[in-house]
Short mmCIF file of C-alpha atoms in Angstrom, two decimals:
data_model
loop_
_atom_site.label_atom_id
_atom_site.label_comp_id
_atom_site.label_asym_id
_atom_site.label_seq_id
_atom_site.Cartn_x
_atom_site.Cartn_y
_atom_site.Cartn_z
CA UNK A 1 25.55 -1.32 -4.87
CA UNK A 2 22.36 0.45 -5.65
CA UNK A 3 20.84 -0.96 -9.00
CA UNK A 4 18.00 0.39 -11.57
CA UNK A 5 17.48 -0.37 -14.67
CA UNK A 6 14.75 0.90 -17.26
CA UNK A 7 12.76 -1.17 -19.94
CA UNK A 8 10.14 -0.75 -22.86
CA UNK A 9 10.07 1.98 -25.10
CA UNK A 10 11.45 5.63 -24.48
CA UNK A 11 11.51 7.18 -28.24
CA UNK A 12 8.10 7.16 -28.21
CA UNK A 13 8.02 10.91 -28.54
CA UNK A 14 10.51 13.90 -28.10
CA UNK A 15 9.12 14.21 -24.34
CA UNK A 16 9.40 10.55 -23.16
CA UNK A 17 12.99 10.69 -24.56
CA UNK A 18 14.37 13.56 -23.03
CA UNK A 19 12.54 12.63 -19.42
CA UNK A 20 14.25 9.11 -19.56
CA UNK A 21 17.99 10.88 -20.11
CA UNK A 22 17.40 12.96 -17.33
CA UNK A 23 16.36 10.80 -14.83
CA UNK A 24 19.20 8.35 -15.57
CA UNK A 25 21.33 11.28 -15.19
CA UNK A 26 20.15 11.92 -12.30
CA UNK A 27 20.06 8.04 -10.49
CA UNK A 28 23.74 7.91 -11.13
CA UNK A 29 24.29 11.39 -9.85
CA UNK A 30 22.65 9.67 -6.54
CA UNK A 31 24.93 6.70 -6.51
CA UNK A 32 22.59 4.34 -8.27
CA UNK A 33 24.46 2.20 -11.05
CA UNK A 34 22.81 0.95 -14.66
CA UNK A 35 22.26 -2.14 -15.86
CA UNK A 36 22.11 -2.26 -19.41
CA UNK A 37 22.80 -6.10 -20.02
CA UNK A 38 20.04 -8.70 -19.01
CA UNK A 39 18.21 -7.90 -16.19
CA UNK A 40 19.06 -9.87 -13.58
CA UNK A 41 16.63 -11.38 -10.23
CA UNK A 42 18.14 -9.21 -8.04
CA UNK A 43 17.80 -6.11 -9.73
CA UNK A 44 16.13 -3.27 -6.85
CA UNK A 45 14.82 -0.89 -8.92
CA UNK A 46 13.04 -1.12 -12.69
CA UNK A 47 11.39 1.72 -14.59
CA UNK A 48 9.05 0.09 -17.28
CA UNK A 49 8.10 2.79 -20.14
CA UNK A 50 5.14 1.84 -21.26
CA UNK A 51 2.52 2.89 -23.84
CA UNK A 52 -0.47 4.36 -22.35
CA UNK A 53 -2.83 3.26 -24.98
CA UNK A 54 -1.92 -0.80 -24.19
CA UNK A 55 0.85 -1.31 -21.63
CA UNK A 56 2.92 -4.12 -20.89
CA UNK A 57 4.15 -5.23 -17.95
CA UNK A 58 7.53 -6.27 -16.63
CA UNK A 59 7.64 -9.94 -14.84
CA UNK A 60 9.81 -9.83 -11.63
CA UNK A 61 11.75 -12.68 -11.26
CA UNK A 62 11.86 -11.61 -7.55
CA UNK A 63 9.73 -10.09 -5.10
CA UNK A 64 12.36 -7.55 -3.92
CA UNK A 65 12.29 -5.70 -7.00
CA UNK A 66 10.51 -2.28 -7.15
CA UNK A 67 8.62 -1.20 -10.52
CA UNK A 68 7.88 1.96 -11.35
CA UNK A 69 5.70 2.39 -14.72
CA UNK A 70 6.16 5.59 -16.21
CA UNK A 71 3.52 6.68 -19.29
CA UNK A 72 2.61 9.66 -21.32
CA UNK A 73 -0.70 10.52 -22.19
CA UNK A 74 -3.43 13.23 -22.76
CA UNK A 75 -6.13 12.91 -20.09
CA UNK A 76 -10.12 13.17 -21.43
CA UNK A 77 -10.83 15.18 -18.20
CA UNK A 78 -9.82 16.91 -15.27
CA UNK A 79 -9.65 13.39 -13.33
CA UNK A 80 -5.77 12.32 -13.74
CA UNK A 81 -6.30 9.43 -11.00
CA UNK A 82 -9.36 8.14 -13.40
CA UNK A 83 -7.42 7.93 -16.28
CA UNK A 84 -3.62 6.87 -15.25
CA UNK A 85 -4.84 4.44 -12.51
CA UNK A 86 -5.91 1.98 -14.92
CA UNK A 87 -2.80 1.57 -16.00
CA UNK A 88 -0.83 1.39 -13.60
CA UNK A 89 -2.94 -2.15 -13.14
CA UNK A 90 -2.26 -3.09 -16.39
CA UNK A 91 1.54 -2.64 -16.44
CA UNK A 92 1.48 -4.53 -12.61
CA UNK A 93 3.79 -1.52 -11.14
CA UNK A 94 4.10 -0.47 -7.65
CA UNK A 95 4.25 2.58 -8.51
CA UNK A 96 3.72 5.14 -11.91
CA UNK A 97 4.73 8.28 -13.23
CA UNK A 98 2.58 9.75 -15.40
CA UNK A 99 3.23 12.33 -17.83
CA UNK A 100 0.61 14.39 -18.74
CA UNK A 101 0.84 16.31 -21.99
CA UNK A 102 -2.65 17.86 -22.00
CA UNK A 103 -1.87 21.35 -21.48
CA UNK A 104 0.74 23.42 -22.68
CA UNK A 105 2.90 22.76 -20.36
CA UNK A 106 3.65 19.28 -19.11
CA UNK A 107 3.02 18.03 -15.90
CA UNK A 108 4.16 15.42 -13.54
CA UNK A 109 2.16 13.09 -11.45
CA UNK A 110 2.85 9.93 -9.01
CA UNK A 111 0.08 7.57 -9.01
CA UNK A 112 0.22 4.58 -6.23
CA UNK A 113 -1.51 1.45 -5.45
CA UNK A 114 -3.80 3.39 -2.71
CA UNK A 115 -4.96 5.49 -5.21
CA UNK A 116 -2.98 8.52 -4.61
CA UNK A 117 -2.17 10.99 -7.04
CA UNK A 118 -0.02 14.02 -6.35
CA UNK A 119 2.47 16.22 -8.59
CA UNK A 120 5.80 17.12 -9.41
CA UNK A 121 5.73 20.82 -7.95
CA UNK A 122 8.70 21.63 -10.15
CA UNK A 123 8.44 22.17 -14.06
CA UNK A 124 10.16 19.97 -16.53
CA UNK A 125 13.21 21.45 -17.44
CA UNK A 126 13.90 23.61 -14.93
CA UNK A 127 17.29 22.71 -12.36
CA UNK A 128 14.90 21.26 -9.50
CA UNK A 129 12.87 18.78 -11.62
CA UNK A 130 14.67 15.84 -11.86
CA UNK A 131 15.73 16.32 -7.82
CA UNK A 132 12.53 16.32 -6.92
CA UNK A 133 11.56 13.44 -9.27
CA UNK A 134 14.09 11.27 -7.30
CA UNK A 135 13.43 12.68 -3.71
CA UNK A 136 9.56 11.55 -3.67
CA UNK A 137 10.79 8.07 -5.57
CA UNK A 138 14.08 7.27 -3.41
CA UNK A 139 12.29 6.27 -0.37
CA UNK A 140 9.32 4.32 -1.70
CA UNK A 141 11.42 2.47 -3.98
CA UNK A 142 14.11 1.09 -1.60
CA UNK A 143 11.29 0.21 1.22
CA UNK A 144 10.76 -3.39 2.18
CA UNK A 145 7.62 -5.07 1.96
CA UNK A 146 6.19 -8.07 4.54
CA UNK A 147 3.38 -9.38 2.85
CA UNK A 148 4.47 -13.35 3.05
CA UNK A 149 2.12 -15.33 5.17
CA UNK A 150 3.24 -18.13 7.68
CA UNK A 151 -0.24 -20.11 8.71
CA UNK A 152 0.32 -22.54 11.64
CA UNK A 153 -3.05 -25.00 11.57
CA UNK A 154 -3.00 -24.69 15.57
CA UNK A 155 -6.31 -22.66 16.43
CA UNK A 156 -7.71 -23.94 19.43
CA UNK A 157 -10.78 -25.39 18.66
CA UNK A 158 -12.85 -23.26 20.95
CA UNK A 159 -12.21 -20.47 18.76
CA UNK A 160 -12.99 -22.10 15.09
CA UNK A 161 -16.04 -20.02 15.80
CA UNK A 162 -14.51 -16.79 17.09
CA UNK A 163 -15.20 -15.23 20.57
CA UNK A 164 -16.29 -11.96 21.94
CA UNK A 165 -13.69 -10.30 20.39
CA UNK A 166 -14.79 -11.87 16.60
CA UNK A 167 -18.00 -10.26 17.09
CA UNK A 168 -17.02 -6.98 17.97
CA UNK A 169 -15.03 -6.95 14.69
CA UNK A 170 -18.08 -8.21 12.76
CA UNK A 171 -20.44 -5.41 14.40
CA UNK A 172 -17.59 -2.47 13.49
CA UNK A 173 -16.89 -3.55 9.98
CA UNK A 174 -20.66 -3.31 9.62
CA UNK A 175 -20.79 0.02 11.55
CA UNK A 176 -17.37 1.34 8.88
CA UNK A 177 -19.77 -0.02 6.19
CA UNK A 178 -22.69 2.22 7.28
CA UNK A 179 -20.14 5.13 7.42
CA UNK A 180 -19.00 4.76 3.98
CA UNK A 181 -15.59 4.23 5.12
CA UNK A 182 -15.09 1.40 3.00
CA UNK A 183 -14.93 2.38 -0.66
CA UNK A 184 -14.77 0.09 -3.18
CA UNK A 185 -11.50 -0.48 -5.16
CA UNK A 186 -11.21 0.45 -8.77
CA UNK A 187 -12.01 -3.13 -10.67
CA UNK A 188 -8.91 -4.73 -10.81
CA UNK A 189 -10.66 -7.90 -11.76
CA UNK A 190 -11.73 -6.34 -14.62
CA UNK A 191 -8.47 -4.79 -16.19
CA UNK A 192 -6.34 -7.96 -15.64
CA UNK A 193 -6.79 -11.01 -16.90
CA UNK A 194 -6.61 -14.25 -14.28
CA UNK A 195 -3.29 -14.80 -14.18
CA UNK A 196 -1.81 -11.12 -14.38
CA UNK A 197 -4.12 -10.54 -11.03
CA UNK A 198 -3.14 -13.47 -9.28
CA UNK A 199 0.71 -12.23 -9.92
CA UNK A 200 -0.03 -8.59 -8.78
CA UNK A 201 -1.88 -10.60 -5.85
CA UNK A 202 1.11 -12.76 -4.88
CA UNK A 203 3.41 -9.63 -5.39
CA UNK A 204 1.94 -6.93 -3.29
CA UNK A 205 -1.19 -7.94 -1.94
CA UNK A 206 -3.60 -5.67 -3.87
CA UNK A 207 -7.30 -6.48 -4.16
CA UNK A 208 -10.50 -7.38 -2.61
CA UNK A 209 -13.80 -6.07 -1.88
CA UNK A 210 -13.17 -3.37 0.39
CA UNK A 211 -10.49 -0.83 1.50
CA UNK A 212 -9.44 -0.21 5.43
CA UNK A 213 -9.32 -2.73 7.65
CA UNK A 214 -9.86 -3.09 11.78
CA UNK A 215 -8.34 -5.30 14.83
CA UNK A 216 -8.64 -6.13 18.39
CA UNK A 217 -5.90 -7.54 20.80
CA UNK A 218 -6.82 -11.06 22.20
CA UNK A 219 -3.91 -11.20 24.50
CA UNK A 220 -0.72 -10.13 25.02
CA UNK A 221 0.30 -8.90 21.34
CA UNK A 222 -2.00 -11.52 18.72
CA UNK A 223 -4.51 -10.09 17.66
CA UNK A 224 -7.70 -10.40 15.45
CA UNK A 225 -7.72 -8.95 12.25
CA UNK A 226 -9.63 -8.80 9.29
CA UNK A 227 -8.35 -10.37 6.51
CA UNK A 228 -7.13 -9.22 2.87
CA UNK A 229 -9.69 -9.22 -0.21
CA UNK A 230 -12.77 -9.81 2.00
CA UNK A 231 -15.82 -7.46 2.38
CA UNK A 232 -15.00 -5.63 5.69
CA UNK A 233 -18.55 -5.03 5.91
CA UNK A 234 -19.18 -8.39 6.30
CA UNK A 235 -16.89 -10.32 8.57
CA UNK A 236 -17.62 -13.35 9.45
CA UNK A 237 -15.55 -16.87 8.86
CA UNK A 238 -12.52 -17.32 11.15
CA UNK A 239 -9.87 -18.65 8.87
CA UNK A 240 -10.93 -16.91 6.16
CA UNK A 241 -12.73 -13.24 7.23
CA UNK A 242 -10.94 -13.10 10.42
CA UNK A 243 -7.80 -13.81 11.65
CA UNK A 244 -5.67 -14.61 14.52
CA UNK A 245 -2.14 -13.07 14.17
CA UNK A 246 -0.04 -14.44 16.67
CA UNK A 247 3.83 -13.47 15.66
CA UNK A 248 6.02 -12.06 12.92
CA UNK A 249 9.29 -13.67 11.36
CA UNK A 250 11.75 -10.91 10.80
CA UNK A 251 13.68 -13.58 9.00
CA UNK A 252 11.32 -14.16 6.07
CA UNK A 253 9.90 -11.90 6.64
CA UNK A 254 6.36 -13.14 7.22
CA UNK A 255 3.33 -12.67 8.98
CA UNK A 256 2.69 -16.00 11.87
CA UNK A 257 -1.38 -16.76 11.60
CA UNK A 258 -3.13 -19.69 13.82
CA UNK A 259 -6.22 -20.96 11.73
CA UNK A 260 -8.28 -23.67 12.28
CA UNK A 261 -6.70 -27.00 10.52
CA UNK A 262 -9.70 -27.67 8.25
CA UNK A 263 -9.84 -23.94 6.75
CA UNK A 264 -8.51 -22.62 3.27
CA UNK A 265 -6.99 -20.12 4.99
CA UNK A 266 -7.16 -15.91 3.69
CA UNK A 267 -4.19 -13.91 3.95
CA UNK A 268 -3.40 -11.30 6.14
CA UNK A 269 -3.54 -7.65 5.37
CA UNK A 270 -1.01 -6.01 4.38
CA UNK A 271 -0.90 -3.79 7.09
CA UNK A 272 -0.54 -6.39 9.31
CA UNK A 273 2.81 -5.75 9.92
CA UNK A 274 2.09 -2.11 11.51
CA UNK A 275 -0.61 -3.41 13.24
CA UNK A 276 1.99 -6.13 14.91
CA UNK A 277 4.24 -2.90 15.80
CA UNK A 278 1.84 -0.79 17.70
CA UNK A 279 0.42 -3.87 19.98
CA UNK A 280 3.68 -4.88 20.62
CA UNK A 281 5.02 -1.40 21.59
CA UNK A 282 1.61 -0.26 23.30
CA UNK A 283 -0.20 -2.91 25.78
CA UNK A 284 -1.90 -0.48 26.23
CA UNK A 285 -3.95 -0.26 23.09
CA UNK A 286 -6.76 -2.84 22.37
CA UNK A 287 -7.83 -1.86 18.85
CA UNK A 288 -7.15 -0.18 15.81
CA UNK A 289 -8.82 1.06 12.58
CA UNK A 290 -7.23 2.42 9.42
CA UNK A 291 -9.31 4.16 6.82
CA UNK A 292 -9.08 5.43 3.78
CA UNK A 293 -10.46 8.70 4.97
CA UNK A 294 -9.35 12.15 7.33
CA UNK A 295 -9.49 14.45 10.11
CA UNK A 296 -8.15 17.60 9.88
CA UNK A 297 -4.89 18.72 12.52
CA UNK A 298 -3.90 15.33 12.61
CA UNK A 299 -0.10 14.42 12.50
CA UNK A 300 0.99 12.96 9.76
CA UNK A 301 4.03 10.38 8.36
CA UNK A 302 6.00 12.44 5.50
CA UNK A 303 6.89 10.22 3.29
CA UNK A 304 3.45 8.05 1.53
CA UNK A 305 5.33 4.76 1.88
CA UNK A 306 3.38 1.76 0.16
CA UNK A 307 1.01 -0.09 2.23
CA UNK A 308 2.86 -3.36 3.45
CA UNK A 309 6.00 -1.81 3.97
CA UNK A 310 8.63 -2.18 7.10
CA UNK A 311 8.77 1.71 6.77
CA UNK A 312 5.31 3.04 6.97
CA UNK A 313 4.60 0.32 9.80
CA UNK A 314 7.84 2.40 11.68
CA UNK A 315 6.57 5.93 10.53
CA UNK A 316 3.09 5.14 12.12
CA UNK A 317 4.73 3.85 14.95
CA UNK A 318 6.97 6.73 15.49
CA UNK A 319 3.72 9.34 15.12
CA UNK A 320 1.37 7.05 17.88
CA UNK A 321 4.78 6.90 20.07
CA UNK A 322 4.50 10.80 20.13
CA UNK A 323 1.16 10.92 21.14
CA UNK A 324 0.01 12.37 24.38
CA UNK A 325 -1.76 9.22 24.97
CA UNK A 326 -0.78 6.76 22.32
CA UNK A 327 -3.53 4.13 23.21
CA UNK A 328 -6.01 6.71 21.72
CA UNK A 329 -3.91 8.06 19.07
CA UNK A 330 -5.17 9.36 15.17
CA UNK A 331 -2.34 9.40 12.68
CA UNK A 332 -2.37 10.86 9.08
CA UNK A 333 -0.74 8.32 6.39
CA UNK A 334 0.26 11.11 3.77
CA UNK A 335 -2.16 10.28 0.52
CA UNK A 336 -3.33 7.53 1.77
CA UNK A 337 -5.78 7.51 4.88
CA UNK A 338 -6.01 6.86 9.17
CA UNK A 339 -4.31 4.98 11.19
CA UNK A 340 -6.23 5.10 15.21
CA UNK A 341 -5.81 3.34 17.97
CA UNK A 342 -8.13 3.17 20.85
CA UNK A 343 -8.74 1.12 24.02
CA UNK A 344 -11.45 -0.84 22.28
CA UNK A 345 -13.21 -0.45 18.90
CA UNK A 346 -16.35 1.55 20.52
CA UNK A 347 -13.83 3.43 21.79
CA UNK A 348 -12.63 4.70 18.16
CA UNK A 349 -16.04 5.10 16.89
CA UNK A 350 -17.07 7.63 20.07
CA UNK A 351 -14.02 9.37 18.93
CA UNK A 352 -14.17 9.53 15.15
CA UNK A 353 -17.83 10.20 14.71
CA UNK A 354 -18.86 12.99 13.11
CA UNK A 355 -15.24 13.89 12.60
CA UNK A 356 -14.29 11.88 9.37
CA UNK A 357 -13.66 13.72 6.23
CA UNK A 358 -14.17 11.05 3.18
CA UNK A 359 -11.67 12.69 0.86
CA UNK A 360 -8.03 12.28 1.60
CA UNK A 361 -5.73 15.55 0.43
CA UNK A 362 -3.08 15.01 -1.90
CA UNK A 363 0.69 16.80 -1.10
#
């Protein structure tokens, strides 16, 4: 049975109120049952009201449950991202919906984790609103994430200090650098205190230094890749900049990484998993680079799953199996950025040049 529950205040105003009845309405309408009692672990879907002004988060008990924050607020300026981002942090959601009660009429936004921000096409209050509320939220909220590491202490020691490969990683992450295809994050750090960020850390893998990040095969279908909340810019430390990825447990699920036995070991990105499915499927291919940037006539996934997920990794897949040559293949992650594939990384960078667009469009 499909489960959802909703938490924190919803009387807050007149607005809030009606927008909560509705959408509850319309979750059971789809099949999706209440939980009114105590929340229990296993609970797949949470909506945590929260007050804009200083919002509280809700604590999973477990790491398949999907929050959405949803907040009402009057934005200072034109910049909705600017001013709802911040707290979606704060409230440690996956995902938020923000109302925005600055004009006349109200409007409807999704902010995610990859700083996307898009809106509700539909008005509140009309027949369509609440359909489309649940159509962009359906999806994202039942999608699977695979961002538990396995590390195996089983690097051979001849590559403790990389290889060829290593340093053609290093020499692109400085070359994305130089492109400004590496913007900073907003500062989580800063709106969280310790242990709120190490929970939204261990959750869904969000933070670091720098977004995008790059790989190269080594052989057969491990690969290098750089790792999560490291400077891309700056690669450098196997174990801990670098890694090897040499398998995936569908099981756990988790990500398999071979690191040398004396190294605190980084994680993996969380795109690590749609990295695994494109090697695997294409031999063919011997790098890849995902940015959060564009190109313009560039297929695209429709649906913005979150980064990390089982589903985006098969939507990309899906898009570079239907290109004409897949091994050199650009795909469009809807509000989020590129996915491309090439034959080596100087092949992606003779390719993309001059081609990038820095801002992503918003649908």
């Amino acid at each position: 049975m499909n489960t959802f529950a909703m938490t924190g205040p919803r009387d807050q105003s007149s607005f809030l109120k009606e927008f909560a009845s509705g959408l509850q309405r319309e979750m059971e309408t789809n099949g999706y049952h209440q939980l009114d009692e105590e929340i229990p672990p296993e609970i797949q879907l949470v909506f945590n009201f929260v007050d804009a002004a200083s919002p509280r988060h809700f604590r999973r008990s477990g790491k398949g449950t999907f929050v959405v924050t949803v907040a009402e607020g009057k934005p200072q300026t034109n910049n909705i991202l600017h001013t709802a981002y911040p707290v979606l942090i704060r409230s440690l959601g996956n995902l938020m919906i923000y109302l925005s009660t600055g004009n006349k009429e109200p409007e409807t936004y999704f902010i995610t984790l990859e700083q996307g921000c898009y809106p509700v096409k539909e008005t509140f209050g009309t027949e369509g609103y609440f359909q489309e509320v649940f159509e962009r939220l359906q999806p994202l909220a039942t999608s699977q994430l695979v961002i538990d590491n396995t590390f195996f202490p089983d690097l051979p020691e001849p590559l403790w200090e990389g290889d060829g490969i290593t340093r053609d990683i290093h020499r692109a992450g400085k070359k994305l650098d130089k492109m400004n295809l590496l913007p900073a994050p907003f500062p989580i750090q800063e709106l969280l205190p310790p242990k709120d960020y190490r929970h939204i850390q261990r959750l869904y893998g969000i933070g670091g230094l720098s977004y995008g990040n790059l790989s190269a095969r080594r052989e057969e279908n491990q690969f290098w890749m750089s790792a999560r909340g490291v400077n891309k810019g700056n690669l450098h430390q196997i174990g801990r900049d670098i890694l090897l990825i040499k398998g995936f447990d569908e099981t756990t699920p988790a990500m398999e990484i071979s690191v040398p036995p004396h190294i605190e070991p980084k994680r993996a990105s969380v795109d690590a998993i749609e990295h695994w499915m494109i090697y695997t499927e294409h031999p063919e291919v011997g790098a890849i680079i995902h940015i959060h940037a564009w190109m313009d006539g560039v297929p695209s996934t429709e649906i913005n799953f979150p980064c990390g997920t089982v589903q985006l990794a098969e939507a990309v897949a899906d898009q570079i199996r239907k290109a004409e040559d897949p091994s050199r293949a650009v795909v469009g992650l809807k509000n989020h950025g590129l996915t491309i594939t090439g034959r080596s990384l100087d092949d992606i960078f003779e390719r993309i040049d001059g081609n990038i667009l820095p801002q992503v469009p918003m649908t």
